[in-house]
Structure formats: C-alpha cells, structure tokens
PDB file of C-alpha atoms in Angstrom:
ATOM      1  CA  MET A   4    -102.643-137.709 233.113  1.00 85.00           C
ATOM      2  CA  LEU A   5    -103.737-136.706 236.870  1.00 90.00           C
ATOM      3  CA  LEU A   6    -101.005-138.923 238.226  1.00 92.00           C
ATOM      4  CA  GLY A   7     -98.849-136.298 236.296  1.00 90.00           C
ATOM      5  CA  PHE A   8    -100.685-133.708 237.961  1.00 92.00           C
ATOM      6  CA  VAL A   9    -100.049-134.452 240.674  1.00 94.00           C
ATOM      7  CA  LEU A  10     -95.918-135.971 240.706  1.00 94.00           C
ATOM      8  CA  VAL A  11     -94.933-132.462 238.774  1.00 93.00           C
ATOM      9  CA  PRO A  12     -95.563-130.757 241.487  1.00 94.00           C
ATOM     10  CA  ILE A  13     -94.059-133.199 244.512  1.00 94.00           C
ATOM     11  CA  SER A  14     -91.015-132.371 241.696  1.00 92.00           C
ATOM     12  CA  TYR A  15     -91.431-129.032 242.270  1.00 91.00           C
ATOM     13  CA  ALA A  16     -91.710-128.464 246.158  1.00 92.00           C
ATOM     14  CA  LEU A  17     -87.996-130.792 245.982  1.00 88.00           C
ATOM     15  CA  LEU A  18     -86.626-128.740 244.938  1.00 86.00           C
ATOM     16  CA  VAL A  19     -87.227-126.331 246.386  1.00 87.00           C
ATOM     17  CA  THR A  20     -86.887-127.919 249.302  1.00 86.00           C
ATOM     18  CA  HIS A  21     -83.311-129.226 248.414  1.00 80.00           C
ATOM     19  CA  THR A  22     -81.822-126.219 246.845  1.00 78.00           C
ATOM     20  CA  ALA A  23     -79.177-123.798 248.280  1.00 78.00           C
ATOM     21  CA  SER A  24     -75.795-122.729 247.188  1.00 77.00           C
ATOM     22  CA  GLY A  25     -73.576-126.403 247.859  1.00 78.00           C
ATOM     23  CA  SER A  26     -76.417-128.463 246.935  1.00 78.00           C
ATOM     24  CA  ASP A  27     -74.797-130.866 243.956  1.00 79.00           C
ATOM     25  CA  PHE A  28     -76.726-132.888 241.698  1.00 78.00           C
ATOM     26  CA  ALA A  29     -77.132-135.825 243.830  1.00 78.00           C
ATOM     27  CA  THR A  30     -79.651-133.269 245.365  1.00 78.00           C
ATOM     28  CA  PHE A  31     -81.736-132.776 243.337  1.00 82.00           C
ATOM     29  CA  ALA A  32     -82.056-136.835 241.036  1.00 85.00           C
ATOM     30  CA  LEU A  33     -84.743-137.736 243.457  1.00 87.00           C
ATOM     31  CA  ALA A  34     -86.172-134.752 242.290  1.00 88.00           C
ATOM     32  CA  VAL A  35     -85.526-134.543 238.720  1.00 87.00           C
ATOM     33  CA  VAL A  36     -86.819-138.442 238.562  1.00 91.00           C
ATOM     34  CA  ILE A  37     -90.111-137.797 239.681  1.00 93.00           C
ATOM     35  CA  SER A  38     -90.832-134.564 237.316  1.00 91.00           C
ATOM     36  CA  GLY A  39     -89.294-136.505 234.368  1.00 89.00           C
ATOM     37  CA  ALA A  40     -92.464-139.975 235.754  1.00 93.00           C
ATOM     38  CA  GLY A  41     -95.023-137.226 235.443  1.00 93.00           C
ATOM     39  CA  PHE A  42     -93.973-134.827 232.522  1.00 89.00           C
ATOM     40  CA  ALA A  43     -94.558-138.317 230.948  1.00 87.00           C
ATOM     41  CA  CYS A  44     -97.988-139.192 232.355  1.00 90.00           C
ATOM     42  CA  LEU A  45     -99.057-136.135 230.664  1.00 88.00           C
ATOM     43  CA  PHE A  46     -97.559-135.900 227.377  1.00 84.00           C
ATOM     44  CA  SER A  47     -98.678-139.387 226.620  1.00 82.00           C
ATOM     45  CA  PRO A  48    -102.364-138.733 226.666  1.00 86.00           C
ATOM     46  CA  ILE A  49    -101.905-135.627 224.307  1.00 83.00           C
ATOM     47  CA  ALA A  50     -98.775-137.546 222.012  1.00 82.00           C
ATOM     48  CA  ASN A  51    -101.675-140.635 222.051  1.00 85.00           C
ATOM     49  CA  VAL A  52    -104.103-138.195 220.806  1.00 87.00           C
ATOM     50  CA  LEU A  53    -102.896-135.918 218.195  1.00 84.00           C
ATOM     51  CA  VAL A  54    -100.857-139.722 216.161  1.00 85.00           C
ATOM     52  CA  ARG A  55    -105.047-140.729 216.159  1.00 88.00           C
ATOM     53  CA  SER A  56    -106.098-137.523 214.708  1.00 91.00           C
ATOM     54  CA  LEU A  57    -103.574-138.366 211.938  1.00 90.00           C
ATOM     55  CA  PRO A  58    -104.722-139.921 208.439  1.00 93.00           C
ATOM     56  CA  THR A  59    -104.197-143.361 207.856  1.00 90.00           C
ATOM     57  CA  GLU A  60    -102.029-142.989 205.567  1.00 92.00           C
ATOM     58  CA  VAL A  61     -99.457-141.069 206.887  1.00 92.00           C
ATOM     59  CA  ARG A  62     -99.699-142.107 210.042  1.00 90.00           C
ATOM     60  CA  ALA A  63     -96.184-144.031 210.738  1.00 91.00           C
ATOM     61  CA  GLU A  64     -94.268-141.376 208.998  1.00 91.00           C
ATOM     62  CA  GLY A  65     -95.970-139.361 212.418  1.00 88.00           C
ATOM     63  CA  ILE A  66     -95.064-141.746 214.876  1.00 88.00           C
ATOM     64  CA  ALA A  67     -91.566-142.501 213.806  1.00 91.00           C
ATOM     65  CA  ILE A  68     -91.062-138.067 214.208  1.00 89.00           C
ATOM     66  CA  PHE A  69     -92.799-138.072 217.236  1.00 84.00           C
ATOM     67  CA  LYS A  70     -90.347-140.843 218.461  1.00 87.00           C
ATOM     68  CA  ILE A  71     -87.827-138.793 217.728  1.00 91.00           C
ATOM     69  CA  VAL A  72     -88.331-136.290 218.513  1.00 86.00           C
ATOM     70  CA  LEU A  73     -88.931-137.615 221.467  1.00 81.00           C
ATOM     71  CA  LEU A  74     -86.265-139.107 221.894  1.00 88.00           C
ATOM     72  CA  LEU A  75     -84.398-136.369 221.486  1.00 91.00           C
ATOM     73  CA  GLY A  76     -86.472-133.444 223.712  1.00 85.00           C
ATOM     74  CA  GLY A  77     -85.354-135.487 226.171  1.00 83.00           C
ATOM     75  CA  SER A  78     -81.548-135.956 225.610  1.00 89.00           C
ATOM     76  CA  VAL A  79     -81.517-132.068 225.399  1.00 90.00           C
ATOM     77  CA  ALA A  80     -83.893-131.874 228.852  1.00 84.00           C
ATOM     78  CA  ALA A  81     -81.271-134.031 230.696  1.00 86.00           C
ATOM     79  CA  THR A  82     -78.738-132.144 229.566  1.00 89.00           C
ATOM     80  CA  ALA A  83     -80.355-128.931 229.997  1.00 87.00           C
ATOM     81  CA  LEU A  84     -81.170-130.511 233.640  1.00 80.00           C
ATOM     82  CA  ALA A  85     -77.811-131.049 234.488  1.00 85.00           C
ATOM     83  CA  VAL A  86     -76.137-128.071 233.957  1.00 88.00           C
ATOM     84  CA  ILE A  87     -78.591-125.949 234.871  1.00 83.00           C
ATOM     85  CA  TYR A  88     -79.273-128.117 238.068  1.00 76.00           C
TER      86      TYR A  88
END
C-alpha cells in the first residue's frame, strides 16, 4: 500500500506539470499508467480483506462478482480518462 501512496501523488504531479491547452493524450500516457499502478497497489489489499471476510460457502461467488466489477470498472475508467484528457 505504501507504493500506492507514493505512485498516485507522483502521477498527479506529472498531470499538473504537463497540462496545457494544447496537450494531447500522449502527454498524459505516463501519468495515467503510473496512476493505474498506484491505485492497483492501494485497492488490491482492500480487495483481499473484503474477499477473506466473506463466508466460505459464498466466497467463490464473491470472488467472481468482484473480478467482474474490477474489469468493468477498469474499462469504464480507462474510457473516462481518455475522454477527459
């Protein structure tokens, strides 16, 4: 989690320093990749705790639902970032 707390502010600093009215997506690509890695480092331990807290008889379904939500969230987030930036 410490790595996530370091990478996310670095990505935001890169976004702040490279933001201009004429910037295209290539300008933000490195910052977006670093941000994604940072958020993955933050949310993986949280997801681990959530899955382990489920009762044994529904854990498999919980993992499947979590993976679907994770994939859909990543797809929506990547699309939203591409549109915003």
